Coordinates of C-alpha atoms in Angstrom, one line a residue:
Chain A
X1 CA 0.0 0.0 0.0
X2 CA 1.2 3.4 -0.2
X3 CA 2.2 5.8 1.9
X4 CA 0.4 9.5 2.4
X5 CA 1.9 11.1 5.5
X6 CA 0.3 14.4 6.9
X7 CA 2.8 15.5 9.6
X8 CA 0.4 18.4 10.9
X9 CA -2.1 17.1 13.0
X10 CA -3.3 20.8 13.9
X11 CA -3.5 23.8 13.0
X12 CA -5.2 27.1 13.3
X13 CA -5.3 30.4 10.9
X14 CA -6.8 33.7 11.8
X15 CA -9.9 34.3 9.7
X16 CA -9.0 36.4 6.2
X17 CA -5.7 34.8 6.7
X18 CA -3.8 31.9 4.5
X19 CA -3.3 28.9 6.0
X20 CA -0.5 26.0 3.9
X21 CA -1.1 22.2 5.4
X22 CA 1.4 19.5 4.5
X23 CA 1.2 16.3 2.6
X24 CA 3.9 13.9 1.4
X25 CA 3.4 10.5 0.1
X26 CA 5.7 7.7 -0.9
X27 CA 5.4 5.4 -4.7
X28 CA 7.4 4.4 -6.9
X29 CA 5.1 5.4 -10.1
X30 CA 5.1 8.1 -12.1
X31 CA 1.4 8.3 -13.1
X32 CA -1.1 9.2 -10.1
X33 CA -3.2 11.5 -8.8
X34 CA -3.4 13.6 -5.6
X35 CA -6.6 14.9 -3.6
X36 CA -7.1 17.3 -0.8
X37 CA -10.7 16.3 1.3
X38 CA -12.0 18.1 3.5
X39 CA -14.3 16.7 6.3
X40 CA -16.4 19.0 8.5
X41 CA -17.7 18.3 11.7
X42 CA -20.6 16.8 9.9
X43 CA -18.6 14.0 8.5
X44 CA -19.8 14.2 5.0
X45 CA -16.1 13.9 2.9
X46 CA -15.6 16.5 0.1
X47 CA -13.3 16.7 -2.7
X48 CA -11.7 20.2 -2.1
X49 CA -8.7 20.1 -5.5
X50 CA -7.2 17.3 -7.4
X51 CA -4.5 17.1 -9.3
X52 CA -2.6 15.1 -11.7
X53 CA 0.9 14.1 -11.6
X54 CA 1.5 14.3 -15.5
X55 CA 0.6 18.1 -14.8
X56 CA 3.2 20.6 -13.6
X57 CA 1.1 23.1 -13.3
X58 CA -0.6 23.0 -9.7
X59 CA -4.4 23.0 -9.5
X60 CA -6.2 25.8 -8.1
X61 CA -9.9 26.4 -7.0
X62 CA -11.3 29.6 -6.0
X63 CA -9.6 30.2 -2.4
X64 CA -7.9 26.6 -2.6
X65 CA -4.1 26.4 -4.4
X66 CA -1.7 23.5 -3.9
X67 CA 1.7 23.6 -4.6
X68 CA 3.3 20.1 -5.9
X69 CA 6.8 19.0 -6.0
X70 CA 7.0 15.5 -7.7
X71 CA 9.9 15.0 -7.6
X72 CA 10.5 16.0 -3.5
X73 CA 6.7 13.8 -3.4
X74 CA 5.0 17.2 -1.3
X75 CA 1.4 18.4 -2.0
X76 CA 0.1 21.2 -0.2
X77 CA -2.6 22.8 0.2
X78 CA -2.7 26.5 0.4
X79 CA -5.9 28.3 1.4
X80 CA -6.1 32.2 1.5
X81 CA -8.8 34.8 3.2
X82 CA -9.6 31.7 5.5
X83 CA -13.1 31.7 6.3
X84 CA -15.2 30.3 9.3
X85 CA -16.5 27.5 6.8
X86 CA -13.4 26.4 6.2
X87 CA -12.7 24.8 9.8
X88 CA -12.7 21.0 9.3
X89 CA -10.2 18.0 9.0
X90 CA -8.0 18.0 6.6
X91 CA -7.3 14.8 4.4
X92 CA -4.6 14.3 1.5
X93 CA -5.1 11.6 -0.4
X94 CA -3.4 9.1 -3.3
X95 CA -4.9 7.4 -6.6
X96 CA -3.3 5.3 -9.2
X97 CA -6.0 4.3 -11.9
X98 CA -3.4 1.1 -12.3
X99 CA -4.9 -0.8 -9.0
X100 CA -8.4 -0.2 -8.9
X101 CA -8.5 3.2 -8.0
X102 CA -7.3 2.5 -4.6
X103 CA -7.2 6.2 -3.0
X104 CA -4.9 6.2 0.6
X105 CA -5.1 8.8 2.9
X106 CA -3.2 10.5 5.5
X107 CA -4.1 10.7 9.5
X108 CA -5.4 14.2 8.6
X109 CA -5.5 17.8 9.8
X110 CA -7.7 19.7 12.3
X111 CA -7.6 22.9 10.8
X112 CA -9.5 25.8 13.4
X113 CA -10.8 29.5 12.1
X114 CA -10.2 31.8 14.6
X115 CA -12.4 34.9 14.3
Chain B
X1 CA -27.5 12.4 -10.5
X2 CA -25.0 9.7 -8.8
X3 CA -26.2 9.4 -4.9
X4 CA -24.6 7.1 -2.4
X5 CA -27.1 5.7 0.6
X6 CA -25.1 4.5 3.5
X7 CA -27.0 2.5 6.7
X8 CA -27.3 2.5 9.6
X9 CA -26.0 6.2 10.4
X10 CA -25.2 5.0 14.1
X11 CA -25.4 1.6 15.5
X12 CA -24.3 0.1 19.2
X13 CA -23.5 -3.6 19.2
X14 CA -22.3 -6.1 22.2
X15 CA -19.1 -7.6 21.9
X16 CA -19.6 -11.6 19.4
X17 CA -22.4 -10.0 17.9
X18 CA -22.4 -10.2 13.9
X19 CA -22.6 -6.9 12.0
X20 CA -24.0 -6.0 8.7
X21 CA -23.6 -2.3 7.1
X22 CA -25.1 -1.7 3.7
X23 CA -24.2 0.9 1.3
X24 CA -25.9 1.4 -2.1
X25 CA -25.3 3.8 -5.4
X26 CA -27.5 5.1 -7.4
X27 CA -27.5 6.6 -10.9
X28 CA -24.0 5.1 -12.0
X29 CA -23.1 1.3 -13.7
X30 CA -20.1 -0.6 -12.6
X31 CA -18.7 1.5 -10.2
X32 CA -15.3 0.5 -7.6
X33 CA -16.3 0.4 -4.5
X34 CA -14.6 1.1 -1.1
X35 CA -15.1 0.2 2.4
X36 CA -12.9 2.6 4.7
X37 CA -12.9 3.2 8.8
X38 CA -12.1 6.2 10.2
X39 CA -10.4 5.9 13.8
X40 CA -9.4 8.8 15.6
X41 CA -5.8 9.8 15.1
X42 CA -5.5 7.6 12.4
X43 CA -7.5 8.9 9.3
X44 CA -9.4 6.5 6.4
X45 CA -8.0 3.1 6.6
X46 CA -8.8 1.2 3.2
X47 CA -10.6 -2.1 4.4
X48 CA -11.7 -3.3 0.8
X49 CA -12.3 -2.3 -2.6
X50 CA -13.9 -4.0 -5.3
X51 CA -14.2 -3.4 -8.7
X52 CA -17.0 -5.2 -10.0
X53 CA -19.5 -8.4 -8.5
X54 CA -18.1 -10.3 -6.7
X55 CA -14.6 -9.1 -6.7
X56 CA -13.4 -7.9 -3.3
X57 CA -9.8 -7.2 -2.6
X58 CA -8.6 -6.7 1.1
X59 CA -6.0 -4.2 2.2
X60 CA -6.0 -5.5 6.1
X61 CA -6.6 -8.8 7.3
X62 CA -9.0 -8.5 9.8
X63 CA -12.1 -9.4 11.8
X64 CA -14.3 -8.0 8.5
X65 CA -15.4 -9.5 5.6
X66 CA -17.1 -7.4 2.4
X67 CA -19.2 -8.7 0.0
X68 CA -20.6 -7.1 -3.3
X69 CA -23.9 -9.2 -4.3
X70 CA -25.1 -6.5 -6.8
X71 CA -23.2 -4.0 -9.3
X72 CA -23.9 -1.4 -7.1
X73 CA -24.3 -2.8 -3.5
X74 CA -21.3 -3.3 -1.2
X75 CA -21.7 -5.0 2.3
X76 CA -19.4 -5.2 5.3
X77 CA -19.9 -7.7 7.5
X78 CA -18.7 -9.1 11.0
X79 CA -19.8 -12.9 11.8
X80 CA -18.5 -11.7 15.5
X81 CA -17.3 -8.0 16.7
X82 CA -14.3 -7.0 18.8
X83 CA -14.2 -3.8 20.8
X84 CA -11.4 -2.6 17.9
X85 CA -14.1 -3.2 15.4
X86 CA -15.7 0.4 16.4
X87 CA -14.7 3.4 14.7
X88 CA -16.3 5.3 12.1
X89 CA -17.0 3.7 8.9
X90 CA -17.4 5.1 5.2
X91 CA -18.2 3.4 2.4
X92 CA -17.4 5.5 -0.9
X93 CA -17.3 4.9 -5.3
X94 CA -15.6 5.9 -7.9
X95 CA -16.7 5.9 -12.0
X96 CA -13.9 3.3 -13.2
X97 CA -11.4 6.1 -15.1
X98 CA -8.6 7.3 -14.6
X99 CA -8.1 10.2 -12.4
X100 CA -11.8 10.3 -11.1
X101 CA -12.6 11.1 -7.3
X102 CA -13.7 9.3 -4.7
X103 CA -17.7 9.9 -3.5
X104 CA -18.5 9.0 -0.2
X105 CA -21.8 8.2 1.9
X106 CA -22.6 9.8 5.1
X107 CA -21.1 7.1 7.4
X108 CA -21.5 4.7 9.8
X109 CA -20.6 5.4 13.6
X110 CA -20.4 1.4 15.0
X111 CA -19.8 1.5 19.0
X112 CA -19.2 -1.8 20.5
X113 CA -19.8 -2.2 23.9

């Protein structure tokens, strides 16, 4: 199985500020894809960005960037002019198409919106 | 529309007592499915995955078993639960191509007592 390692168990951001949470994963392929979930305290898992590894470019969404380094194996996630909503846990995640679509997650982030 | 229905939302079982959570998609054909748990501390553990009838695949060997009876029905089962067996459970799908996300239910919170 692989590896997806989020060494940040917290963390907190003032509101309107930007927040970057930490992912690394371990493989030995070169064709994957990343995903940053995000799980509010109402359980329900959604996709936040996505991005593929053939792509240098990183993803963006709206408030939601991630900057990836394929060859250092780092995806992070970069949110700017945190908002309230955005409290939740964090979770990166790992796909390869090759093995059934098998996604792996990491332990997750708590991140907290101070006002 | 693609929908997943996940059940029961919460369910307390005594210790040797067989378990059976059900999870269903709608509005999709031949989808992989995934069992995960959710413990605290350690984020989504991959339990199974299957990626059409009958074909289950297991990442942990454990005290759970998964079974996929239908295209789009996936079932996790216990014959007998340990205390480790609670936790939070998801069950989620993906379309079968490359690159596609993962869609998850609302989850299970098993407590055995």
């Amino acid at each position: 199985a692989q590896t997806v390692t989020q060494s940040q168990p917290e963390m907190s951001v003032q509101e309107a500020e930007t927040v970057t949470l930490s992912c690394t994963y371990d493989t030995s392929e070169s064709d994957y894809y990343l995903f940053w979930y995000k799980q509010p305290p109402s359980r329900q898992m959604i996709l936040v960005i996505r991005q593929e590894a053939y792509k240098q470019q990183n993803a963006t969404e709206n408030r939601f960037s991630v900057n990836f380094q394929k060859a250092a194996k780092s995806f992070s996630l970069k949110i700017s002019d945190s908002q309230l909503g955005d409290a939740a846990m964090y979770f990166c995640a790992y796909a390869e198409y090759y093995t059934g679509n098998q996604f792996y997650f990491g332990t997750g982030t708590s991140l907290t919106v101070i006002p | 529309s693609q929908t997943i229905h996940q059940w029961p939302a919460t369910l307390v079982q005594p210790v040797g007592s067989p378990l059976s959570l059900e999870c269903t998609v709608e509005g999709t054909s031949n989808p992989n499915l995934y069992w995960y748990r959710q413990a605290a501390g350690r984020g989504l553990q991959l339990l199974f995955y299957s990626v059409g009838i009958g074909q289950i695949s297991s990442e942990v060997p454990q005290n759970l078993s998964a079974s996929r009876p239908q295209d789009r029905q996936f079932i996790l089962s216990s014959k007998k639960l340990l205390l480790s067996d609670s936790g939070f459970y998801l069950c989620a799908w993906s379309v079968d191509r490359d690159g596609t996300e993962a869609f998850f239910g609302q989850g299970t919170r098993l407590t055995v007592v």
